[in-house]
CSV table of C-alpha atoms in Angstrom, one decimal:
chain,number,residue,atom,x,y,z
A,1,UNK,CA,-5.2,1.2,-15.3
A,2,UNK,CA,-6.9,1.7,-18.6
A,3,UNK,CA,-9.0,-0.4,-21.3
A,4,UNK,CA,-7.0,1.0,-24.2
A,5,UNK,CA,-5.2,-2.4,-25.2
A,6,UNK,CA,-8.4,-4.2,-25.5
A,7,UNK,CA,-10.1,-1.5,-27.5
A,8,UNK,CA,-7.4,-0.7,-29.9
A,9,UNK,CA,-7.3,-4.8,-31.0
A,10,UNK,CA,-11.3,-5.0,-31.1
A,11,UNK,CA,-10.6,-2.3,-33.6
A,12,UNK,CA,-7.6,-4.5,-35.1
A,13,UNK,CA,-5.2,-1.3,-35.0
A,14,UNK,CA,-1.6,-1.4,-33.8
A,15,UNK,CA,-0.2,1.0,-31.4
A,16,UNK,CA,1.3,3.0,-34.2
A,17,UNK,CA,-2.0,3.1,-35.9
A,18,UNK,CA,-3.3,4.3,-32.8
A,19,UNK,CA,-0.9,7.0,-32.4
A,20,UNK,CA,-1.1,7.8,-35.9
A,21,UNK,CA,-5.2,8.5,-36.0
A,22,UNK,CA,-5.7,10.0,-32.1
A,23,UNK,CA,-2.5,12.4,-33.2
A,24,UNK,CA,-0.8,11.3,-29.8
A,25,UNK,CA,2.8,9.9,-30.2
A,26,UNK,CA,3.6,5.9,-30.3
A,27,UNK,CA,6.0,6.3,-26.5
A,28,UNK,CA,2.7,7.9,-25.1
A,29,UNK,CA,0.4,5.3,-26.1
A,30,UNK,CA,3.2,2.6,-25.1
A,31,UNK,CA,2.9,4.0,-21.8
A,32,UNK,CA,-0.6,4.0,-21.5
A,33,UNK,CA,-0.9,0.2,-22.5
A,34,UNK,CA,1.9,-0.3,-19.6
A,35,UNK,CA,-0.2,2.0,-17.1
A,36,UNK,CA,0.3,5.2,-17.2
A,37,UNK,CA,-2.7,7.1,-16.1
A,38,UNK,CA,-5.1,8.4,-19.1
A,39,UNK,CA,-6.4,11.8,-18.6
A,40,UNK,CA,-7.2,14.7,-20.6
A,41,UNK,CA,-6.7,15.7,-24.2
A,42,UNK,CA,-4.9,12.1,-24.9
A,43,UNK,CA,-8.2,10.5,-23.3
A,44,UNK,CA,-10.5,12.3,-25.5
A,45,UNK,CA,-8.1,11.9,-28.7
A,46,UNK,CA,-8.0,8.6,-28.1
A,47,UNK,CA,-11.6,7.5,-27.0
A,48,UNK,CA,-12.5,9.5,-30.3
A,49,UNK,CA,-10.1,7.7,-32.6
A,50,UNK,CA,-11.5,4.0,-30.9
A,51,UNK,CA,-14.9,5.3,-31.4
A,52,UNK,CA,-16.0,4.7,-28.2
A,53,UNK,CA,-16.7,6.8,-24.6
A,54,UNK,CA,-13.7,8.2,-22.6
A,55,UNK,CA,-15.4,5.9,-19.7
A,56,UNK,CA,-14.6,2.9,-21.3
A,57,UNK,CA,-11.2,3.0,-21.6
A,58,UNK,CA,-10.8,3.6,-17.9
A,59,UNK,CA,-11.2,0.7,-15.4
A,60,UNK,CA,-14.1,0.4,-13.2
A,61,UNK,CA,-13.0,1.2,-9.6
A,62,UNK,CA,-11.6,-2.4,-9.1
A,63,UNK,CA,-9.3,-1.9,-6.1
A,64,UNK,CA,-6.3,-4.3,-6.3
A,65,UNK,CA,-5.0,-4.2,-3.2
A,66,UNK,CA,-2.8,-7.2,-3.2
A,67,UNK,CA,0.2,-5.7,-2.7
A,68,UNK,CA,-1.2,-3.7,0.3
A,69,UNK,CA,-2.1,-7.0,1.5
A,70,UNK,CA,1.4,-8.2,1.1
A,71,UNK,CA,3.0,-5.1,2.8
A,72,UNK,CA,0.9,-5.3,5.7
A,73,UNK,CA,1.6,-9.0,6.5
A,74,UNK,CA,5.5,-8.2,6.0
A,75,UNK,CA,4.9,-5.7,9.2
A,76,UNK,CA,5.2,-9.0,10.7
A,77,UNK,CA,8.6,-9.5,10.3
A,78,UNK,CA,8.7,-7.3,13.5
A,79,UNK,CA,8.2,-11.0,15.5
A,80,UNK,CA,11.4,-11.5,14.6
A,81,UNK,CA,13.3,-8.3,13.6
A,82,UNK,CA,13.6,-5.4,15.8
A,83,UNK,CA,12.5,-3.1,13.8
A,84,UNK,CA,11.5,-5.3,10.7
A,85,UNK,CA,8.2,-4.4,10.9
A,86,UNK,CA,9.1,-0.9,9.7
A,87,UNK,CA,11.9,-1.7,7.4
A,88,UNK,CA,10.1,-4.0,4.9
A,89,UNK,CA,7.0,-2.8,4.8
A,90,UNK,CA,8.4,0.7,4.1
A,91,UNK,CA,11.1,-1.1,1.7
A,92,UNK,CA,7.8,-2.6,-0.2
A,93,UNK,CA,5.8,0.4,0.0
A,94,UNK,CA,8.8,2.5,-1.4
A,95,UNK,CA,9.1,0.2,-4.9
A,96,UNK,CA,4.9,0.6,-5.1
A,97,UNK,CA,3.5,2.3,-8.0
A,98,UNK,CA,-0.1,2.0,-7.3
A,99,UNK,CA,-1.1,5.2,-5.9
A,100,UNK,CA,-4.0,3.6,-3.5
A,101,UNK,CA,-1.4,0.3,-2.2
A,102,UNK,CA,1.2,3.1,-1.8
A,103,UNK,CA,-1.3,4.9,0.7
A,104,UNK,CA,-2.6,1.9,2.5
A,105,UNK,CA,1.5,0.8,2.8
A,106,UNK,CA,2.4,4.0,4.6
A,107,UNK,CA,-0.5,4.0,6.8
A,108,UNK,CA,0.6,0.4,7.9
A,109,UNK,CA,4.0,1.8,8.1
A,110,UNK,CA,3.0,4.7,10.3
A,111,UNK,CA,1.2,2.5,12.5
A,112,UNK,CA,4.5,0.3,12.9
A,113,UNK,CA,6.0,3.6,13.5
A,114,UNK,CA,4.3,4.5,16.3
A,115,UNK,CA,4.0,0.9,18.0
A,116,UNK,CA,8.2,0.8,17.7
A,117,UNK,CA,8.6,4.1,19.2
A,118,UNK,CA,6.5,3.4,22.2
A,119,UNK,CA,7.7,0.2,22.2
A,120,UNK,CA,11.5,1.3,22.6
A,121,UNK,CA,10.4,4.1,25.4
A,122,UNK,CA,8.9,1.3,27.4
A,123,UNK,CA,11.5,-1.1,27.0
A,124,UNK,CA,14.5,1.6,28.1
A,125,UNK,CA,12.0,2.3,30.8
A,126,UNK,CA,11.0,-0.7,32.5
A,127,UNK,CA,14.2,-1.5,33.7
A,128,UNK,CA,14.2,1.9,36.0
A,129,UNK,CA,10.5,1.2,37.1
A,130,UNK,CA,11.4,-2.1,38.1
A,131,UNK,CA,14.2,-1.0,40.2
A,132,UNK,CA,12.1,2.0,42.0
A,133,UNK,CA,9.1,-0.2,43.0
A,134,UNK,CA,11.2,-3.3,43.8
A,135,UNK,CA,9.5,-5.4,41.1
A,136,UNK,CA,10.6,-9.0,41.2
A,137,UNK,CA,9.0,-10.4,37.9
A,138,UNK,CA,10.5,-9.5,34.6
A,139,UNK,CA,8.6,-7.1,33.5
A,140,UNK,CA,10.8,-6.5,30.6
A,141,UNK,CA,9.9,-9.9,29.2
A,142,UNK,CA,5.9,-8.9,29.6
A,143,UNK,CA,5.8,-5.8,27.8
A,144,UNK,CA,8.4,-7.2,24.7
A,145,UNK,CA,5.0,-10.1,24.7
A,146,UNK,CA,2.1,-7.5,25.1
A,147,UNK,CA,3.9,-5.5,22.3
A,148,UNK,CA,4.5,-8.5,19.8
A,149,UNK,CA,0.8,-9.7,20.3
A,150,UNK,CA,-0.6,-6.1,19.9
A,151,UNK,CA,1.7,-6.0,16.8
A,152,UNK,CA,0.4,-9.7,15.6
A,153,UNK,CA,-3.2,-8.2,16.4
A,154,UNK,CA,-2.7,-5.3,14.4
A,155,UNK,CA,-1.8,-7.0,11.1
A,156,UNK,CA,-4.5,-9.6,11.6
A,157,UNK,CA,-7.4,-6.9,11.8
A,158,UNK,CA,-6.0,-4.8,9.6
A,159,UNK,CA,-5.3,-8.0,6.8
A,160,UNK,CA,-9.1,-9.3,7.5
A,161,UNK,CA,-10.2,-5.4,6.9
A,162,UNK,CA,-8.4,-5.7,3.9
A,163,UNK,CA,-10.1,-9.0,2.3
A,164,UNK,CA,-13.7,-7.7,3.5
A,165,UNK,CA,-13.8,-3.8,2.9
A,166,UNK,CA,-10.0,-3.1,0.9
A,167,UNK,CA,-9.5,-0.5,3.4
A,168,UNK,CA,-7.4,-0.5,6.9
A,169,UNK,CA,-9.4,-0.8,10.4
A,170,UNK,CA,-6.6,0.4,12.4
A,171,UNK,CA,-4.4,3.6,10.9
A,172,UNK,CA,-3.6,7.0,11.8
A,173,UNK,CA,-6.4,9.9,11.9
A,174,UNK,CA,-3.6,12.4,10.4
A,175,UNK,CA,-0.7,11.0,8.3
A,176,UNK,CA,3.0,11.8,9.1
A,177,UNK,CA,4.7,10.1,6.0
């Protein structure tokens, strides 16, 4: 995000003014005041025209990491979803713009990943260990519960990592997505 709004009406120009002056068209400055990343030539052209440093019309590294917040606690649809723990933070992720909440969502989404996959194996499996060591208890039951607390677990470190440091406690070393 960028300062460029706030500078251009202390300066009581409108965007086509702006435009006008810096030399940079009205759609670019349009999309700058929407979000678009300033960089470059338009940053100096424009800094120059405001009469003020290029610095100041970028934001201070404020992380908002709301929406990683929110993808993360939708991995929790998992509890209830096979799967869902994938699907919507991945759906989420997907319709992200924020380049820093789109990295913490696939990290949270690669985690979710892996617990599903080794979840599945385990599941199909169970019933065959069962069998071959004449277990009596339900096994299945116990490892669908270990893997729904670990998942619940998960999300709740990872959401209190989050609020204290905005960064994830518990993702992959190497990203697959």
């Amino acid at each position: 995000m960028n300062n460029v709004k706030y500078w251009r009406e202390q300066r009581n120009l409108t965007q086509s003014e702006l435009a006008e002056k810096s030399g940079v068209s009205l759609r670019t400055i349009q999309r700058i005041e929407a979000g678009s990343p300033l960089k470059g030539f338009t940053l100096n052209a424009i800094s120059k025209t405001l009469e003020t440093n290029p610095e100041n019309l970028l934001d201070k590294e404020t992380e908002n990491i709301e929406r990683a917040k929110t993808i993360n606690f939708s991995a929790l649809a998992a509890l209830v979803i096979p799967f869902g723990g994938i699907i919507f933070p991945w759906f989420l992720t997907s319709k992200t713009k924020d380049s820093l909440n789109k990295n913490l969502g696939k990290k949270i989404v690669e985690v979710q990943i892996i617990l599903a996959f080794f979840q599945s194996i385990s599941l199909i499996i169970c019933p065959f260990v069962q069998k071959e060591f004449l277990i009596r208890k339900p096994i299945f039951i116990y490892l669908l519960l270990a893997f729904l607390m670990m998942k619940l677990l998960i999300v709740a470190i990872n959401g209190i990592s989050l609020n204290k440091t905005n960064k994830l406690r518990i993702a992959l070393k190497n990203s697959f997505l």
